[in-house]
CSV table of C-alpha atoms in Angstrom, one decimal:
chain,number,residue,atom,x,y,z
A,5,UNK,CA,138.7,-95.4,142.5
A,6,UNK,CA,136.1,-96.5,140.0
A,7,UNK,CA,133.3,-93.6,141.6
A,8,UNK,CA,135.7,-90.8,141.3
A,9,UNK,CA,135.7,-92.2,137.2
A,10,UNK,CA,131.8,-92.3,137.5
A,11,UNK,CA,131.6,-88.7,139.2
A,12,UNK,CA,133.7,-87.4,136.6
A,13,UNK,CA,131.8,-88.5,134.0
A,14,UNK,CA,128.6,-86.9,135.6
A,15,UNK,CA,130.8,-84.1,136.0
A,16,UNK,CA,131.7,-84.2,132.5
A,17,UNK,CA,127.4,-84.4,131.5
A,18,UNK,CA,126.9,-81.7,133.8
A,19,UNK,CA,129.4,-79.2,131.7
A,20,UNK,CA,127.9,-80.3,128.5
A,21,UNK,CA,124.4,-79.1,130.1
A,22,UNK,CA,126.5,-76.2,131.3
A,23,UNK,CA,127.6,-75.5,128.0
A,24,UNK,CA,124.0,-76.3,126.1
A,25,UNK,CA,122.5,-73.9,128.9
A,26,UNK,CA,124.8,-70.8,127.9
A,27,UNK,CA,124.7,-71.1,124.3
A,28,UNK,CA,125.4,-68.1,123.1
A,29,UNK,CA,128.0,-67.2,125.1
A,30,UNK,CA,131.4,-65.8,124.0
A,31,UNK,CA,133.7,-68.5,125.9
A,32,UNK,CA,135.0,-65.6,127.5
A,33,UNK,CA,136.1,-64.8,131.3
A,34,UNK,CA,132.8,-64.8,133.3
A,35,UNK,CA,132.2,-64.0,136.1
A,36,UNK,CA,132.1,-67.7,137.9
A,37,UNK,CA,135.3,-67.9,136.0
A,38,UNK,CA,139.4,-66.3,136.6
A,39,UNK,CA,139.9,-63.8,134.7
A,40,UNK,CA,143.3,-64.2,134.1
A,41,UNK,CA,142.7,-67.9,131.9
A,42,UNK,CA,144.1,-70.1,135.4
A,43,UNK,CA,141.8,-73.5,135.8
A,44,UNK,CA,141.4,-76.2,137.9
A,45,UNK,CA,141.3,-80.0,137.2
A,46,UNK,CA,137.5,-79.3,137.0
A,47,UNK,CA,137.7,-77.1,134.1
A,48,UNK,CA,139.8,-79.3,132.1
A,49,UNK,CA,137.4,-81.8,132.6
A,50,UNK,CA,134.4,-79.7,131.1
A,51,UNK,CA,137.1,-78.8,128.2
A,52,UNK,CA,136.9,-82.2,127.2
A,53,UNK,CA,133.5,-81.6,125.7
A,54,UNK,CA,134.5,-78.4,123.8
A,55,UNK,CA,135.1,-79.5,119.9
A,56,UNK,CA,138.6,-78.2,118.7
A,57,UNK,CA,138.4,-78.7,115.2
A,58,UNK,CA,140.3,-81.7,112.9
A,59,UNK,CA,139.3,-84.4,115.4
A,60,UNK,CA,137.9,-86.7,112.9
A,61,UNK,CA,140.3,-86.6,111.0
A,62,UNK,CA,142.8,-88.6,113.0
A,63,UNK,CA,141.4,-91.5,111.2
A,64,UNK,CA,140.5,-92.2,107.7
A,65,UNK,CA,137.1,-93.5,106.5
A,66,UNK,CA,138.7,-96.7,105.4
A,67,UNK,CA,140.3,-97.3,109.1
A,68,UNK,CA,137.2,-96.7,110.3
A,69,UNK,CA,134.8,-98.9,107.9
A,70,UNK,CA,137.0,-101.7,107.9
A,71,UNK,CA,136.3,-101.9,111.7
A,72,UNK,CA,132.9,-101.0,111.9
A,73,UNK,CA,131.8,-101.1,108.2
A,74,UNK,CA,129.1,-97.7,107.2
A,75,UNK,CA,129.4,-95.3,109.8
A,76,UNK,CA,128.3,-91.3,110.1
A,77,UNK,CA,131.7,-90.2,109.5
A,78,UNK,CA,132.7,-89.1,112.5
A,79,UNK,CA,131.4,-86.3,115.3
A,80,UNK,CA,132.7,-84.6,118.1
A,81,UNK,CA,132.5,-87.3,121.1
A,82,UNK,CA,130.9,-85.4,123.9
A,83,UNK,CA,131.6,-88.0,126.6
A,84,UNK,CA,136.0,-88.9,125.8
A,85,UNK,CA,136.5,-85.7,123.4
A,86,UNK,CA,137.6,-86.1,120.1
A,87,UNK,CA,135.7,-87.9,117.2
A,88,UNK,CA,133.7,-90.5,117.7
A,89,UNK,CA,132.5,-92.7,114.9
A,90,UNK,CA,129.7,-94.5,115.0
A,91,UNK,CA,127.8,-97.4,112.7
A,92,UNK,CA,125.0,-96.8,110.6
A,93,UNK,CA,124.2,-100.5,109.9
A,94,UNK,CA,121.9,-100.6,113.4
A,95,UNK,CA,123.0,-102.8,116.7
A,96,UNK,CA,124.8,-105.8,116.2
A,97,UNK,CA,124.3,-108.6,118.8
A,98,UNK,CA,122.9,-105.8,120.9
A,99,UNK,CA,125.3,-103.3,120.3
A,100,UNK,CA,125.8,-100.1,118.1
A,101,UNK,CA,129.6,-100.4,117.0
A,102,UNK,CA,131.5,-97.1,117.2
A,103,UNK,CA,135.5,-95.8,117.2
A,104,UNK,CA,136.6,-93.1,119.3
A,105,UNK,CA,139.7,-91.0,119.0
A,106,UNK,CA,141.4,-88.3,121.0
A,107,UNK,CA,144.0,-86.3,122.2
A,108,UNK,CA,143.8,-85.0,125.9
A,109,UNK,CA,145.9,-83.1,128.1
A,110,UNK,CA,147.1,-84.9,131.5
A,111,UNK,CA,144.3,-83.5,133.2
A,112,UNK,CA,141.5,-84.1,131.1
A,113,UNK,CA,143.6,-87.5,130.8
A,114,UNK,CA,143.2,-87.8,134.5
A,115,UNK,CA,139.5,-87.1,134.4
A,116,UNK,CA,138.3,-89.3,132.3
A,117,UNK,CA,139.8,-92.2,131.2
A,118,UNK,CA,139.3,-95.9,132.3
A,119,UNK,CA,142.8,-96.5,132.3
A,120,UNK,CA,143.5,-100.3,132.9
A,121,UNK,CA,146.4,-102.5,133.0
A,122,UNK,CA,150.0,-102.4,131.2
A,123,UNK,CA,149.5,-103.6,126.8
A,124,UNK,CA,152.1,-104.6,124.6
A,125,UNK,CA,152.4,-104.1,121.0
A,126,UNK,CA,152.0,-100.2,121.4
A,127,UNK,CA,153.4,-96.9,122.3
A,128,UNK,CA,155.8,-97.1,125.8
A,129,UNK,CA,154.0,-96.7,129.0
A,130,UNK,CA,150.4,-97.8,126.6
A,131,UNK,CA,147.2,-99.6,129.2
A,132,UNK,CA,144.3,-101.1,127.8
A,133,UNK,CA,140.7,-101.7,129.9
A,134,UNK,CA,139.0,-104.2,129.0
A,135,UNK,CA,135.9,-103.2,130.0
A,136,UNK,CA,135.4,-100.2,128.2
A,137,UNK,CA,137.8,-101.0,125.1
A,138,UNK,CA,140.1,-97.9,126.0
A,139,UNK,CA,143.7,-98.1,125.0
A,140,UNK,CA,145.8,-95.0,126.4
A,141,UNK,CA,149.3,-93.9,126.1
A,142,UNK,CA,151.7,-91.1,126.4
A,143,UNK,CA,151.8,-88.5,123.2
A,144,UNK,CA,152.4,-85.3,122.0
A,145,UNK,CA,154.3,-83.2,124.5
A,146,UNK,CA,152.7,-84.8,127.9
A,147,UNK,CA,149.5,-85.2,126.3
A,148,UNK,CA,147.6,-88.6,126.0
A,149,UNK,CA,146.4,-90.3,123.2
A,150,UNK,CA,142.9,-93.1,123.7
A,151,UNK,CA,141.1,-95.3,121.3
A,152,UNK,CA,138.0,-96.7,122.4
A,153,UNK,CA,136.7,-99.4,120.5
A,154,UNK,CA,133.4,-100.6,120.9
A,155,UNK,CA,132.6,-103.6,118.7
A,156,UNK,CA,130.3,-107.0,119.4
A,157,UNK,CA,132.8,-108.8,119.4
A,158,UNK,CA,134.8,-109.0,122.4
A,159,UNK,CA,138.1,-111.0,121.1
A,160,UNK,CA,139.0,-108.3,118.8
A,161,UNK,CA,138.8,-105.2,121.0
A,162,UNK,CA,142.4,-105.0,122.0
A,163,UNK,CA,143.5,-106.0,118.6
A,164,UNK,CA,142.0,-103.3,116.8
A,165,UNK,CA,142.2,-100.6,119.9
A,166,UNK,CA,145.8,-101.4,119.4
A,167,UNK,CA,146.2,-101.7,115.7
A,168,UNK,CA,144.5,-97.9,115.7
A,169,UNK,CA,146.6,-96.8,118.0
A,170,UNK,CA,149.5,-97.4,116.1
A,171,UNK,CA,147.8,-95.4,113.7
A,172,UNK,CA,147.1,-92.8,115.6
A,173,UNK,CA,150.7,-92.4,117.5
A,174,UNK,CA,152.0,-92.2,114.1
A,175,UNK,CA,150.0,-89.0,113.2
A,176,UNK,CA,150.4,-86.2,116.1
């Protein structure tokens, strides 16, 4: 299971390139594309990369700094979707702390996220991987909502993934 997360990642690189090669396209139907706006799982994937406007706002500059301290203020994460924010002060014990925030659909849900095991202490039907830092749950109308923290110190992680996702299931 954990190479079809690793394919879809490339997959999801591969329709950034996609997307830097045909700059200057319209988004519109083409012709490797239906018409008629139908997509696969595939093409929610790629979605994922497409910025949709207000995503760093799902967090405010003080939720952010008190996790990470400075940071850039937030840009559209390429990789998860949404906003990712990331700190200014340089690597800490190896590492350059960042927050990352979004909303996906169940596909792009599907697609991408390290999904993990059952956590407490947030939304119904919430999993946390500790690997990667990634709390998900159910929001919005079928959609899912992640935070992905990635700080230097590993004892915190779950804490804070969960203490912003409160945050964040209290705003969509």
């Amino acid at each position: 299971m954990n190479i079809f997360r690793k394919l879809a990642h490339v997959a999801i690189v591969g329709g950034a390139l996609a997307l830097v090669v045909g700059c200057g396209s319209d988004g519109g139907p083409t012709s490797s594309g239906p018409a008629d706006g139908s997509g696969t799982a595939d093409d929610a994937a790629s979605a994922v990369t497409e910025a949709k406007g207000g995503e760093c706002e799902r967090l405010t500059a003080s939720e952010v700094t008190d996790v990470i301290g400075p940071n850039d203020g937030g840009q559209h994460d390429y990789a998860l979707g949404g906003c990712v924010w990331t700190a200014t002060s340089g690597a800490k014990d190896g590492l350059v702390e960042a927050i990352s925030a979004t909303i996906l659909s169940k596909a792009e849900y599907e697609a991408v996220a390290e999904v993990g095991e059952p956590a407490t202490g947030s939304a119904d039907g919430a999993t946390y991987d500790t690997t990667h830092g990634e709390l998900w749950f159910p929001c919005r109308s079928g959609d899912f909502c992640g935070i992905k923290v990635k700080i230097s110190d590993p004892d915190k992680r779950k804490d804070v993934a969960t203490r912003l996702g409160k945050v964040l299931q209290g705003r969509v």
